[in-house]
Amino acid sequence: MTNTAKTSANDMWGGRFAEGPDAIMTAINASIGFDQRLYAQDIAGSRAHAAMLAAQGILTDNDAKAIGEGLLTVLSEIEAGGFDFRTDREDIHMNVEARLTEIIGEPGKRLHTARSRNDQVAVDFRLWVRDQCDAAIAGLEALMRAFLAQAEAGADWVMPGFTHLQTAQPVTWGHHMMAYVEMFARDRSRFQDARRRMNECPLGAAALAGTSFPIDRHMTAAALGFDRPTANSLDSVSDRDFALEFLAASSICAMHLSRFAEELVIWSSAQFRFVRLSDKWTTGSSIMPQKKNPDAAELLRAKLGRILGATVALFTVMKGLALTYSKDMQEDKEQTFDAADTLMLGLAAMTGMVSDMTANRAALKSAAASGFSTATDLADWLVRRLGLPFREAHHVTGTLVAMAEKAAIDLPDLTLAQMQSVHGGITAEVFEVLGVENSVASRQSYGGTSPVRVAEQIARWKAALA
């Protein structure tokens, strides 16, 4: 990359400025170091713009043809790695246009007719974020399928359900996996919604007020795959809601990814042994040979915080800006680029870990039966069979839990005589509800953990993702 400290005249600003920018100003002002990632979108927007100008008689067909072919040459140079991105040309727009003019001469100078860098960057960035929404949606669907496969494999495997990270009630492995399918489905819908809202084309808004040239904004919008052109030129060049929505959706998705990363860290520990992560997603210790650390999950848990930071950063940039475009908005891209990269890395890594992990059915079942996990089943039985008010049933159950705890046994290990010493109406039938399999099988309300309900949800989501 060339770094020009000063130039004798500023080619971009023409006669208004006699000298080029100081080196420090160049460093502050230039964005080509990061916005070169928009090259494909910038060239696509310029080709659509040139074709429209020719259709409207603003450019000759020959000039438009030369521009279109020249832009494809620039595209091939960039993709081949031979393009010289120059800092003195500030950004991707001027780098592409300057190189185009070097290739085709005078017609290249006509490309910028009836547009501004304000609407140009707005369309480039919107196209890029739209592509990232599509990538996130595809990544989420792959992750959902990985969770579905785990759910289907262990739809009826019992495990403890937790509140406060304390054993609460037995659930099934399939039910727990399907909880994440629901979470990531909501994330997918947020990206889909954001994509629909952002699918309007700002090209043609020019600097801020529109243009006096007889352009056809519907033509360029259609050529670039947008539903329609944006309706207000002031809003068109100053809007970054599309990036904020992408970042907000990414932040919620990152939070979900981080929650499961936390579960993997806990579950893979020697104290839990719920899952085993393969060597692909773990590392060893330099001093403790027995260690198998869930480093991939830990790194994801940390890296995903960058997305939240990017979201806050762009909100902070935008909150103080009056209409319309301000140079502050150049700071929108690095944050969004980093967040998108981090999100896609997180989705890919989590899909790999979920696909590759092995659940320890025996450890899950053993843990499900501990911690008085069927206490609620006992209380419910007292209500159903003996007609006790729930609060009284709760008290009786709590007394029995205390009795079992004092004896260092679990609820099913109490004798019938011990139970009847607390409430004489209890019968041997109570032991049927104290087994963890019976507990999960009884939870047949819609959305419950019963294997029957879990199988229904698995089938529903497999069909939806087919």
Short mmCIF file of C-alpha atoms in Angstrom, two decimals:
data_model
loop_
_atom_site.label_atom_id
_atom_site.label_comp_id
_atom_site.label_asym_id
_atom_site.label_seq_id
_atom_site.Cartn_x
_atom_site.Cartn_y
_atom_site.Cartn_z
CA MET A 1 0.00 0.00 0.00
CA THR A 2 1.37 3.42 -0.94
CA ASN A 3 1.38 6.10 1.77
CA THR A 4 1.66 9.60 0.31
CA ALA A 5 2.39 12.25 2.94
CA LYS A 6 1.79 15.25 0.67
CA THR A 7 0.80 15.95 -2.90
CA SER A 8 1.32 19.15 -4.86
CA ALA A 9 -2.37 19.38 -5.59
CA ASN A 10 -5.34 17.44 -4.37
CA ASP A 11 -6.78 15.55 -7.32
CA MET A 12 -10.04 14.78 -5.58
CA TRP A 13 -10.91 18.26 -4.41
CA GLY A 14 -9.81 20.10 -7.51
CA GLY A 15 -9.20 23.84 -7.22
CA ARG A 16 -10.62 24.35 -3.73
CA PHE A 17 -7.48 23.07 -1.98
CA ALA A 18 -4.02 24.07 -3.11
CA GLU A 19 -2.16 21.47 -1.08
CA GLY A 20 -2.78 17.85 -0.26
CA PRO A 21 -3.39 16.68 3.29
CA ASP A 22 -0.71 16.41 5.91
CA ALA A 23 0.45 12.86 6.70
CA ILE A 24 -1.41 12.79 10.01
CA MET A 25 -4.59 14.08 8.38
CA THR A 26 -4.19 11.41 5.73
CA ALA A 27 -3.92 8.74 8.39
CA ILE A 28 -7.07 10.01 10.11
CA ASN A 29 -9.03 10.56 6.94
CA ALA A 30 -8.17 7.56 4.77
CA SER A 31 -10.39 4.51 5.07
CA ILE A 32 -8.93 2.37 2.28
CA GLY A 33 -7.14 0.22 4.86
CA PHE A 34 -10.46 -1.30 5.83
CA ASP A 35 -13.16 -0.27 3.34
CA GLN A 36 -11.36 -2.09 0.53
CA ARG A 37 -13.51 -5.01 1.73
CA LEU A 38 -16.38 -3.26 -0.07
CA TYR A 39 -14.75 -3.55 -3.49
CA ALA A 40 -17.23 -6.05 -4.95
CA GLN A 41 -20.24 -4.07 -3.74
CA ASP A 42 -18.69 -0.79 -4.93
CA ILE A 43 -18.08 -2.16 -8.41
CA ALA A 44 -21.56 -3.71 -8.59
CA GLY A 45 -23.12 -0.39 -7.60
CA SER A 46 -21.04 1.52 -10.15
CA ARG A 47 -21.93 -0.87 -12.97
CA ALA A 48 -25.64 -0.54 -12.15
CA HIS A 49 -25.30 3.24 -11.98
CA ALA A 50 -23.51 3.46 -15.35
CA ALA A 51 -26.09 1.23 -17.05
CA MET A 52 -28.89 3.40 -15.69
CA LEU A 53 -27.16 6.62 -16.83
CA ALA A 54 -26.95 5.21 -20.35
CA ALA A 55 -30.57 4.08 -20.31
CA GLN A 56 -31.58 7.61 -19.32
CA GLY A 57 -29.44 9.21 -22.04
CA ILE A 58 -27.12 10.83 -19.47
CA LEU A 59 -24.15 8.76 -20.70
CA THR A 60 -23.56 7.49 -24.22
CA ASP A 61 -23.83 3.77 -24.77
CA ASN A 62 -20.15 3.66 -25.73
CA ASP A 63 -19.08 5.37 -22.50
CA ALA A 64 -21.31 3.10 -20.43
CA LYS A 65 -19.90 0.02 -22.18
CA ALA A 66 -16.35 1.17 -21.56
CA ILE A 67 -17.13 1.84 -17.92
CA GLY A 68 -18.80 -1.54 -17.42
CA GLU A 69 -15.91 -3.44 -19.03
CA GLY A 70 -13.32 -1.34 -17.25
CA LEU A 71 -14.91 -2.01 -13.88
CA LEU A 72 -14.75 -5.74 -14.55
CA THR A 73 -11.03 -5.32 -15.26
CA VAL A 74 -10.61 -3.53 -11.94
CA LEU A 75 -12.54 -6.32 -10.23
CA SER A 76 -10.28 -8.97 -11.71
CA GLU A 77 -7.18 -7.05 -10.64
CA ILE A 78 -8.41 -6.82 -7.06
CA GLU A 79 -9.41 -10.47 -6.91
CA ALA A 80 -6.04 -11.49 -8.36
CA GLY A 81 -4.27 -9.54 -5.61
CA GLY A 82 -2.50 -7.19 -7.95
CA PHE A 83 -4.40 -3.98 -7.21
CA ASP A 84 -2.48 -1.08 -5.65
CA PHE A 85 -4.73 0.35 -2.93
CA ARG A 86 -3.46 3.89 -2.43
CA THR A 87 -3.93 5.86 0.78
CA ASP A 88 -3.78 9.19 -1.08
CA ARG A 89 -6.98 8.15 -2.84
CA GLU A 90 -8.65 7.81 0.57
CA ASP A 91 -11.26 5.14 0.08
CA ILE A 92 -12.46 2.27 -2.05
CA HIS A 93 -14.63 4.55 -4.20
CA MET A 94 -11.80 6.83 -5.32
CA ASN A 95 -9.35 3.96 -5.69
CA VAL A 96 -11.70 2.14 -8.03
CA GLU A 97 -12.65 5.25 -9.99
CA ALA A 98 -9.06 6.42 -10.37
CA ARG A 99 -7.91 3.03 -11.60
CA LEU A 100 -10.90 2.84 -13.94
CA THR A 101 -9.89 6.18 -15.46
CA GLU A 102 -6.31 4.95 -15.87
CA ILE A 103 -7.65 1.97 -17.82
CA ILE A 104 -10.34 3.56 -20.03
CA GLY A 105 -9.48 7.27 -19.98
CA GLU A 106 -12.05 10.06 -20.25
CA PRO A 107 -15.22 7.92 -19.87
CA GLY A 108 -14.06 6.94 -16.38
CA LYS A 109 -14.41 10.54 -15.27
CA ARG A 110 -18.10 10.50 -16.21
CA LEU A 111 -19.02 7.64 -13.87
CA HIS A 112 -19.61 9.88 -10.87
CA THR A 113 -22.32 11.87 -12.67
CA ALA A 114 -25.55 12.15 -10.61
CA ARG A 115 -24.16 10.55 -7.49
CA SER A 116 -22.02 11.36 -4.44
CA ARG A 117 -19.74 9.32 -2.26
CA ASN A 118 -22.45 9.78 0.37
CA ASP A 119 -25.00 7.64 -1.46
CA GLN A 120 -22.25 5.49 -2.93
CA VAL A 121 -20.94 4.35 0.46
CA ALA A 122 -24.50 3.96 1.72
CA VAL A 123 -25.33 1.49 -1.03
CA ASP A 124 -21.98 -0.31 -0.82
CA PHE A 125 -22.23 -0.80 2.93
CA ARG A 126 -25.88 -1.81 2.76
CA LEU A 127 -25.09 -4.42 0.12
CA TRP A 128 -22.26 -5.77 2.27
CA VAL A 129 -24.38 -5.98 5.42
CA ARG A 130 -27.18 -7.64 3.43
CA ASP A 131 -24.68 -10.30 2.32
CA GLN A 132 -23.66 -10.78 5.96
CA CYS A 133 -27.29 -11.30 6.96
CA ASP A 134 -27.53 -14.04 4.36
CA ALA A 135 -24.33 -15.62 5.65
CA ALA A 136 -25.55 -15.46 9.26
CA ILE A 137 -28.88 -17.06 8.31
CA ALA A 138 -27.08 -19.93 6.56
CA GLY A 139 -24.69 -20.34 9.50
CA LEU A 140 -27.56 -20.43 11.98
CA GLU A 141 -29.42 -23.05 9.99
CA ALA A 142 -26.33 -25.27 9.98
CA LEU A 143 -26.03 -24.84 13.75
CA MET A 144 -29.72 -25.61 14.26
CA ARG A 145 -29.33 -28.84 12.28
CA ALA A 146 -26.40 -29.83 14.50
CA PHE A 147 -28.53 -29.33 17.63
CA LEU A 148 -31.40 -31.21 15.98
CA ALA A 149 -29.12 -34.19 15.35
CA GLN A 150 -28.08 -34.20 19.00
CA ALA A 151 -31.71 -33.90 20.12
CA GLU A 152 -32.83 -36.76 17.92
CA ALA A 153 -30.02 -39.03 19.15
CA GLY A 154 -30.98 -38.51 22.79
CA ALA A 155 -34.63 -37.52 22.70
CA ASP A 156 -35.46 -39.70 25.71
CA TRP A 157 -32.17 -39.54 27.64
CA VAL A 158 -32.80 -38.15 31.11
CA MET A 159 -30.61 -35.41 32.55
CA PRO A 160 -31.01 -32.82 35.28
CA GLY A 161 -32.70 -29.56 34.47
CA PHE A 162 -31.22 -26.64 36.37
CA THR A 163 -32.29 -23.38 37.91
CA HIS A 164 -29.60 -21.30 39.64
CA LEU A 165 -27.26 -24.10 38.40
CA GLN A 166 -28.89 -26.27 41.06
CA THR A 167 -30.70 -29.51 40.19
CA ALA A 168 -34.36 -28.64 39.65
CA GLN A 169 -36.33 -31.30 37.75
CA PRO A 170 -35.43 -34.11 35.36
CA VAL A 171 -35.57 -33.19 31.69
CA THR A 172 -34.40 -34.94 28.56
CA TRP A 173 -31.21 -34.33 26.61
CA GLY A 174 -33.35 -33.86 23.52
CA HIS A 175 -35.39 -31.19 25.26
CA HIS A 176 -32.27 -29.31 26.32
CA MET A 177 -30.85 -29.42 22.79
CA MET A 178 -34.15 -28.21 21.36
CA ALA A 179 -34.07 -25.18 23.65
CA TYR A 180 -31.08 -23.96 21.65
CA VAL A 181 -32.84 -24.68 18.37
CA GLU A 182 -35.57 -22.30 19.52
CA MET A 183 -33.01 -19.66 20.56
CA PHE A 184 -31.13 -19.78 17.28
CA ALA A 185 -34.38 -19.84 15.32
CA ARG A 186 -35.23 -16.48 16.90
CA ASP A 187 -31.80 -15.23 15.90
CA ARG A 188 -32.43 -16.37 12.34
CA SER A 189 -35.74 -14.52 12.29
CA ARG A 190 -34.06 -11.33 13.51
CA PHE A 191 -31.56 -11.44 10.64
CA GLN A 192 -34.38 -12.18 8.21
CA ASP A 193 -36.40 -9.24 9.53
CA ALA A 194 -33.39 -6.93 9.43
CA ARG A 195 -32.65 -7.98 5.86
CA ARG A 196 -36.19 -7.16 4.76
CA ARG A 197 -36.02 -3.72 6.31
CA MET A 198 -32.62 -2.87 4.87
CA ASN A 199 -33.52 -3.98 1.34
CA GLU A 200 -34.06 -0.47 -0.01
CA CYS A 201 -31.55 1.23 -2.28
CA PRO A 202 -30.07 4.64 -1.32
CA LEU A 203 -28.24 5.08 -4.63
CA GLY A 204 -29.45 8.24 -6.34
CA ALA A 205 -29.89 10.25 -3.16
CA ALA A 206 -26.59 11.90 -4.17
CA ALA A 207 -24.97 14.10 -1.50
CA LEU A 208 -28.20 14.64 0.45
CA ALA A 209 -30.84 16.34 -1.71
CA GLY A 210 -31.20 14.09 -4.74
CA THR A 211 -30.04 15.16 -8.19
CA SER A 212 -31.23 17.33 -11.06
CA PHE A 213 -30.31 14.62 -13.58
CA PRO A 214 -33.25 12.52 -14.84
CA ILE A 215 -32.10 9.30 -13.18
CA ASP A 216 -34.17 6.14 -12.70
CA ARG A 217 -33.68 5.00 -9.11
CA HIS A 218 -36.06 2.09 -9.52
CA MET A 219 -33.81 0.71 -12.25
CA THR A 220 -30.67 0.75 -10.10
CA ALA A 221 -32.58 -0.64 -7.12
CA ALA A 222 -33.82 -3.58 -9.19
CA ALA A 223 -30.40 -4.18 -10.73
CA LEU A 224 -28.86 -4.50 -7.25
CA GLY A 225 -31.57 -6.79 -5.90
CA PHE A 226 -33.33 -4.23 -3.73
CA ASP A 227 -37.09 -4.18 -3.31
CA ARG A 228 -37.34 -0.44 -3.95
CA PRO A 229 -35.37 2.80 -3.68
CA THR A 230 -35.29 4.64 -0.36
CA ALA A 231 -37.94 7.37 -0.16
CA ASN A 232 -36.09 10.29 1.44
CA SER A 233 -32.69 11.49 0.24
CA LEU A 234 -31.73 13.00 3.61
CA ASP A 235 -32.43 9.76 5.43
CA SER A 236 -30.81 7.73 2.66
CA VAL A 237 -27.31 9.09 3.17
CA SER A 238 -27.45 9.42 6.96
CA ASP A 239 -29.09 6.10 7.86
CA ARG A 240 -27.05 3.35 9.47
CA ASP A 241 -30.00 1.57 11.08
CA PHE A 242 -29.31 -1.42 8.85
CA ALA A 243 -25.85 -1.83 10.40
CA LEU A 244 -27.19 -1.23 13.90
CA GLU A 245 -29.89 -3.85 13.39
CA PHE A 246 -27.34 -6.32 12.09
CA LEU A 247 -25.14 -5.65 15.12
CA ALA A 248 -28.08 -5.89 17.53
CA ALA A 249 -29.15 -9.22 16.05
CA SER A 250 -25.53 -10.36 16.14
CA SER A 251 -25.23 -9.37 19.80
CA ILE A 252 -28.24 -11.44 20.82
CA CYS A 253 -26.97 -14.37 18.76
CA ALA A 254 -23.52 -14.00 20.32
CA MET A 255 -25.10 -14.09 23.77
CA HIS A 256 -26.82 -17.38 22.89
CA LEU A 257 -23.58 -18.83 21.54
CA SER A 258 -21.77 -17.76 24.68
CA ARG A 259 -24.39 -19.36 26.93
CA PHE A 260 -23.88 -22.73 25.30
CA ALA A 261 -20.12 -22.25 25.36
CA GLU A 262 -20.46 -21.81 29.13
CA GLU A 263 -22.50 -25.00 29.34
CA LEU A 264 -19.82 -26.88 27.40
CA VAL A 265 -17.15 -25.65 29.80
CA ILE A 266 -19.20 -26.85 32.78
CA TRP A 267 -20.43 -30.09 31.21
CA SER A 268 -16.99 -31.22 30.04
CA SER A 269 -15.47 -30.85 33.52
CA ALA A 270 -14.50 -33.89 35.59
CA GLN A 271 -17.18 -32.91 38.11
CA PHE A 272 -19.99 -33.15 35.54
CA ARG A 273 -18.75 -35.43 32.73
CA PHE A 274 -21.94 -34.73 30.78
CA VAL A 275 -20.16 -34.37 27.44
CA ARG A 276 -16.86 -35.22 25.85
CA LEU A 277 -15.29 -32.84 23.36
CA SER A 278 -12.93 -34.35 20.84
CA ASP A 279 -9.29 -33.41 20.39
CA LYS A 280 -10.38 -31.06 17.58
CA TRP A 281 -11.86 -28.61 20.08
CA THR A 282 -9.66 -29.08 23.15
CA THR A 283 -6.06 -28.51 24.18
CA GLY A 284 -3.72 -29.93 26.78
CA SER A 285 -1.71 -28.39 29.57
CA SER A 286 2.00 -27.65 29.43
CA ILE A 287 2.48 -29.02 32.94
CA MET A 288 -0.54 -31.22 33.79
CA PRO A 289 -0.67 -34.21 31.44
CA GLN A 290 -4.16 -35.27 32.47
CA LYS A 291 -5.80 -32.01 31.38
CA LYS A 292 -8.13 -31.68 28.41
CA ASN A 293 -9.18 -28.07 28.31
CA PRO A 294 -12.29 -26.84 26.44
CA ASP A 295 -10.32 -23.95 24.99
CA ALA A 296 -12.48 -23.50 21.88
CA ALA A 297 -15.57 -22.94 24.04
CA GLU A 298 -13.66 -20.62 26.36
CA LEU A 299 -12.24 -18.57 23.50
CA LEU A 300 -15.67 -18.25 21.93
CA ARG A 301 -17.11 -17.14 25.26
CA ALA A 302 -14.58 -14.30 25.28
CA LYS A 303 -14.44 -13.42 21.59
CA LEU A 304 -18.20 -13.04 21.30
CA GLY A 305 -18.05 -10.06 23.66
CA ARG A 306 -16.43 -8.11 20.83
CA ILE A 307 -19.76 -8.11 19.02
CA LEU A 308 -21.48 -6.39 21.92
CA GLY A 309 -18.62 -3.88 22.03
CA ALA A 310 -19.05 -3.13 18.33
CA THR A 311 -22.79 -2.59 18.81
CA VAL A 312 -22.24 -0.11 21.63
CA ALA A 313 -19.51 1.64 19.64
CA LEU A 314 -21.69 2.27 16.58
CA PHE A 315 -24.64 3.39 18.70
CA THR A 316 -22.26 5.83 20.36
CA VAL A 317 -21.14 7.18 16.98
CA MET A 318 -24.65 7.63 15.64
CA LYS A 319 -26.41 9.05 18.68
CA GLY A 320 -24.82 12.49 18.35
CA LEU A 321 -25.17 13.11 14.62
CA ALA A 322 -27.54 15.65 13.13
CA LEU A 323 -28.76 15.06 9.57
CA THR A 324 -27.26 14.22 7.23
CA TYR A 325 -23.83 12.71 6.53
CA SER A 326 -20.92 13.38 8.86
CA LYS A 327 -17.41 12.00 8.60
CA ASP A 328 -17.98 10.28 11.96
CA MET A 329 -19.92 7.70 9.99
CA GLN A 330 -16.68 6.42 8.48
CA GLU A 331 -16.25 4.70 11.85
CA ASP A 332 -19.20 2.42 11.11
CA LYS A 333 -17.28 -0.16 9.09
CA GLU A 334 -14.40 -1.48 11.17
CA GLN A 335 -16.74 -2.28 14.05
CA THR A 336 -19.25 -4.00 11.78
CA PHE A 337 -16.59 -5.88 9.84
CA ASP A 338 -15.05 -7.24 13.04
CA ALA A 339 -18.44 -8.17 14.50
CA ALA A 340 -19.44 -10.02 11.32
CA ASP A 341 -16.14 -11.91 11.22
CA THR A 342 -16.46 -12.84 14.90
CA LEU A 343 -20.06 -13.97 14.48
CA MET A 344 -19.29 -16.21 11.53
CA LEU A 345 -16.30 -17.69 13.36
CA GLY A 346 -18.51 -18.31 16.39
CA LEU A 347 -21.26 -19.98 14.37
CA ALA A 348 -18.82 -22.20 12.50
CA ALA A 349 -16.91 -23.21 15.63
CA MET A 350 -20.05 -23.91 17.64
CA THR A 351 -21.52 -25.97 14.81
CA GLY A 352 -18.34 -28.02 14.81
CA MET A 353 -18.35 -28.54 18.56
CA VAL A 354 -22.04 -29.47 18.73
CA SER A 355 -21.70 -31.89 15.82
CA ASP A 356 -18.62 -33.48 17.34
CA MET A 357 -19.52 -33.68 21.04
CA THR A 358 -20.49 -36.97 22.66
CA ALA A 359 -23.03 -36.98 25.48
CA ASN A 360 -22.40 -39.29 28.45
CA ARG A 361 -25.81 -40.91 28.88
CA ALA A 362 -24.90 -42.70 32.11
CA ALA A 363 -23.56 -39.54 33.76
CA LEU A 364 -26.62 -37.58 32.64
CA LYS A 365 -28.97 -40.15 34.13
CA SER A 366 -27.03 -40.41 37.36
CA ALA A 367 -27.10 -36.66 37.80
CA ALA A 368 -30.81 -36.51 36.90
CA ALA A 369 -31.63 -38.82 39.80
CA SER A 370 -29.68 -36.80 42.35
CA GLY A 371 -30.47 -33.60 44.20
CA PHE A 372 -34.10 -34.55 44.96
CA SER A 373 -34.99 -33.79 41.36
CA THR A 374 -38.41 -35.50 41.58
CA ALA A 375 -39.59 -33.46 44.56
CA THR A 376 -42.02 -31.51 42.38
CA ASP A 377 -43.41 -34.80 41.04
CA LEU A 378 -44.06 -35.87 44.63
CA ALA A 379 -45.82 -32.61 45.40
CA ASP A 380 -47.93 -32.90 42.24
CA TRP A 381 -48.87 -36.49 43.18
CA LEU A 382 -50.03 -35.34 46.61
CA VAL A 383 -52.28 -32.79 44.93
CA ARG A 384 -53.64 -35.19 42.29
CA ARG A 385 -54.09 -38.34 44.38
CA LEU A 386 -54.73 -37.02 47.88
CA GLY A 387 -56.41 -33.74 47.02
CA LEU A 388 -54.01 -31.65 49.11
CA PRO A 389 -53.79 -27.92 48.38
CA PHE A 390 -50.52 -27.30 46.59
CA ARG A 391 -49.08 -25.26 49.44
CA GLU A 392 -49.69 -28.11 51.89
CA ALA A 393 -48.27 -30.60 49.39
CA HIS A 394 -45.23 -28.36 49.05
CA HIS A 395 -44.76 -28.40 52.83
CA VAL A 396 -45.11 -32.19 53.06
CA THR A 397 -42.62 -32.67 50.25
CA GLY A 398 -40.16 -30.25 51.82
CA THR A 399 -40.33 -32.22 55.07
CA LEU A 400 -39.63 -35.47 53.23
CA VAL A 401 -36.69 -33.84 51.39
CA ALA A 402 -35.24 -32.74 54.72
CA MET A 403 -35.68 -36.29 56.08
CA ALA A 404 -33.90 -37.80 53.07
CA GLU A 405 -31.14 -35.22 53.22
CA LYS A 406 -30.51 -35.94 56.88
CA ALA A 407 -30.27 -39.66 56.10
CA ALA A 408 -27.96 -38.94 53.13
CA ILE A 409 -30.33 -40.69 50.71
CA ASP A 410 -32.55 -39.54 47.84
CA LEU A 411 -36.36 -39.37 47.86
CA PRO A 412 -36.96 -42.77 46.16
CA ASP A 413 -34.81 -44.39 48.88
CA LEU A 414 -37.17 -43.40 51.70
CA THR A 415 -39.37 -46.23 52.93
CA LEU A 416 -43.13 -46.04 52.71
CA ALA A 417 -43.27 -45.99 56.52
CA GLN A 418 -40.97 -42.98 56.63
CA MET A 419 -43.17 -41.16 54.13
CA GLN A 420 -46.35 -42.06 55.99
CA SER A 421 -44.84 -40.67 59.18
CA VAL A 422 -45.11 -37.26 57.51
CA HIS A 423 -48.49 -37.85 55.85
CA GLY A 424 -50.50 -40.98 56.47
CA GLY A 425 -52.32 -40.87 53.14
CA ILE A 426 -49.22 -41.64 51.08
CA THR A 427 -49.35 -45.07 49.40
CA ALA A 428 -46.84 -47.25 47.56
CA GLU A 429 -48.13 -45.74 44.32
CA VAL A 430 -45.99 -42.70 45.06
CA PHE A 431 -42.83 -44.56 44.03
CA GLU A 432 -44.07 -44.63 40.45
CA VAL A 433 -43.63 -40.88 40.14
CA LEU A 434 -40.26 -40.76 41.89
CA GLY A 435 -38.38 -42.36 38.96
CA VAL A 436 -36.75 -39.88 36.60
CA GLU A 437 -38.04 -41.63 33.46
CA ASN A 438 -41.58 -41.50 34.80
CA SER A 439 -41.06 -37.86 35.69
CA VAL A 440 -40.04 -36.76 32.20
CA ALA A 441 -42.67 -38.98 30.56
CA SER A 442 -45.38 -37.23 32.57
CA ARG A 443 -44.44 -33.73 31.34
CA GLN A 444 -46.65 -33.90 28.27
CA SER A 445 -47.91 -30.32 28.16
CA TYR A 446 -47.12 -28.55 24.89
CA GLY A 447 -43.47 -27.53 24.98
CA GLY A 448 -42.75 -29.97 27.80
CA THR A 449 -39.85 -32.37 28.22
CA SER A 450 -41.74 -35.59 27.53
CA PRO A 451 -39.97 -37.59 24.81
CA VAL A 452 -43.27 -37.58 22.91
CA ARG A 453 -43.35 -33.77 22.85
CA VAL A 454 -39.63 -33.58 22.07
CA ALA A 455 -40.05 -35.89 19.09
CA GLU A 456 -42.86 -33.70 17.78
CA GLN A 457 -40.67 -30.58 18.00
CA ILE A 458 -37.76 -32.34 16.30
CA ALA A 459 -40.04 -33.38 13.42
CA ARG A 460 -41.45 -29.86 13.14
CA TRP A 461 -38.03 -28.24 12.91
CA LYS A 462 -36.60 -30.85 10.55
CA ALA A 463 -39.48 -30.12 8.19
CA ALA A 464 -39.01 -26.36 8.57
CA LEU A 465 -35.31 -26.55 7.74
CA ALA A 466 -35.69 -29.07 4.92
#
